[in-house]
Amino acid sequence: MRLSNQTLSQLPEKVVIPSYDRNNLKTKMVHLGFGAFHRAHQAVFTDIVATKHGCNWGYCEVNLIGGEKQIADLKEQDYLFSVCEMSYDNWSTRVVGVVKEALHADIDGIAKVLEVMTRPEIAIVSITVTEKGYCYLPSTASIDLNNPLIKHDIDNPATPKTLPGVIVEALRMRKEKGLKPFTVMSCDNMPENGHVTRNVVLALAKQRDRNLASWIDDNVTFPSTMVDRIVPAVTPETMEKIKKQLGGIEDPAGVAGEPFKQWVIEDNFVAGRPDWQKAGAELVTDVLPYEEMKLRMLNGSHSFLAYLGYLAGYLHIDECMQDPSYVKAARHLMINEQATTLRVKGVDLQAYADCLLDRYRNTGLKHRTWQIAMDGTLKLSQRMLDSIRFHLKNGTQFDCLALGVAAWMRYVSGVDDAGKAIEVSDPMADKLKELVANSNDNQERVKSLLSLSQVFGDDLPNNPCFVEKVIKAYLSLRDIGAKQSVKQLERIY
Ligand code: NAI
Ligand code: CS2
């Protein structure tokens, strides 16, 4: 039996179900990217506000590229899905009811997606499409005009495929119809995610019509957000556990994440918003210090653990946490090499680091190092390289970060420490393969990968201190492996 309006009453009593009248909800938000994260984060915040305060803001969920099944599943079950909170000894579950509609661009057609986005009552378009979805160059935060899908959208603006293309076309149609614009809110893990979104949207609009670009610039806001909740990709085991929570009812659209959640939002909305602060979100004027803190302390240490962990044979983050050398290294990285680079004020960063390590220890999560390791070419900049730039400028130490970068190089070289092939998932995978195949497994490999200016810019490959440190770390990984290289970091503590 499937989760649906009909089966809600058969769920075990401890499962929280929508207590508000779902018929009163209005579709005022379109969310692009109905992946695991959105379900366990923004949708839950919205569901809490609806439950506690009768807020009537509902979602139309849209997937543009991939995720066909998720949309089909949602439609099959009256737009209901469950979100489990998993700790090592306790699970709790709520069924989220704030979704009213769902569409897939390839199945329902892009025209239908644009029709919803151009309804007068749509006030917010929110986004979780992974870093790849923005079609941007991480080293400059600007649009990648060589991206084949962006080229497609320039040539076929009325039938766009990319996130920037869809937003530009929807805004053009609203302008044409004399409608107010909507707010565009990115919830992806990028520094100044609002700024990146604005950059790519404006750049694409300029390719099309300068007046349209000026109208967007003058009328649309792109608030930045800091989003945090660890939500691993659902596995068959998680699915089974969710089914157990639901008393035997199946929910293929269900997800499970950690109990912790945080959302800091720049309060800059052109057409209103739900009172997310009533569900614990923090509305601020400047998100940047929070984003920077989270991206460097959490995501930076996550990527460090993911690359060094995967090479060593640790398949999940909690396994890395059982190796004392990895715990010490992650803490040193956070406190000595990331916290020191931050602008955030009034946060106890030691306590923040310890809280992160506790979250990583959650044995209920089973967060794959492989999942975190993917798309490294779009993650390294904000997670490690910006901090390295800070240290180079200030003459301070960055041995853990250098090992992290070298571990990424070792990882994309395609073989782990046990000699097993690695399936490297990255939008630049072909280029990475080529650079690896055409270089010897020594300093040549490092220099070859550093030639990726989209990732490393022009400054880092020309900085002898940086290059030397990464080469040393790379050779250590090659010669003594990840576990020993992490252990040897103890010399610097
Ligand atoms: P997911 O793999 O479950 O979902 C990815 C979503 O992005 C899908 O809806 C897919 O249709 C869409 N997508 C992928 N490539 C696209 C493209 N090129 N163009 C348009 N849409 C595309 O991933 P998940 O877990 O939902 O994470 C998504 C993003 O959310 C992450 O990349 C990160 O930026 C952010 N995030 C995730 C957290 C997590 O723990 N899962 C926590 C904090 C932020
Ligand atoms: C992870 C993040 O997959 C990754 O790259 O580092 O998704 C991480 O789990 C979240 O940012 C936590 O909020």
PDB file of N, CA and C in Angstrom, residues 37 144 256 319 482:
ATOM      1  N   PHE A  37      17.334  16.918  -0.593  1.00  0.00           N
ATOM      2  CA  PHE A  37      17.549  18.001   0.365  1.00  0.00           C
ATOM      3  C   PHE A  37      16.331  18.890   0.553  1.00  0.00           C
ATOM      4  N   ASP A 144      28.872  30.100 -17.720  1.00  0.00           N
ATOM      5  CA  ASP A 144      29.752  29.410 -18.656  1.00  0.00           C
ATOM      6  C   ASP A 144      29.073  29.400 -20.025  1.00  0.00           C
ATOM      7  N   ALA A 256      15.280  10.642   4.443  1.00  0.00           N
ATOM      8  CA  ALA A 256      15.682  10.635   5.846  1.00  0.00           C
ATOM      9  C   ALA A 256      16.927  11.493   6.007  1.00  0.00           C
ATOM     10  N   GLU A 319      32.360   6.253   9.502  1.00  0.00           N
ATOM     11  CA  GLU A 319      33.532   5.373   9.607  1.00  0.00           C
ATOM     12  C   GLU A 319      34.813   6.207   9.746  1.00  0.00           C
ATOM     13  N   ALA A 482      46.469   7.259   2.182  1.00  0.00           N
ATOM     14  CA  ALA A 482      45.693   8.299   2.871  1.00  0.00           C
ATOM     15  C   ALA A 482      45.777   8.152   4.397  1.00  0.00           C
TER      16      ALA A 482
END
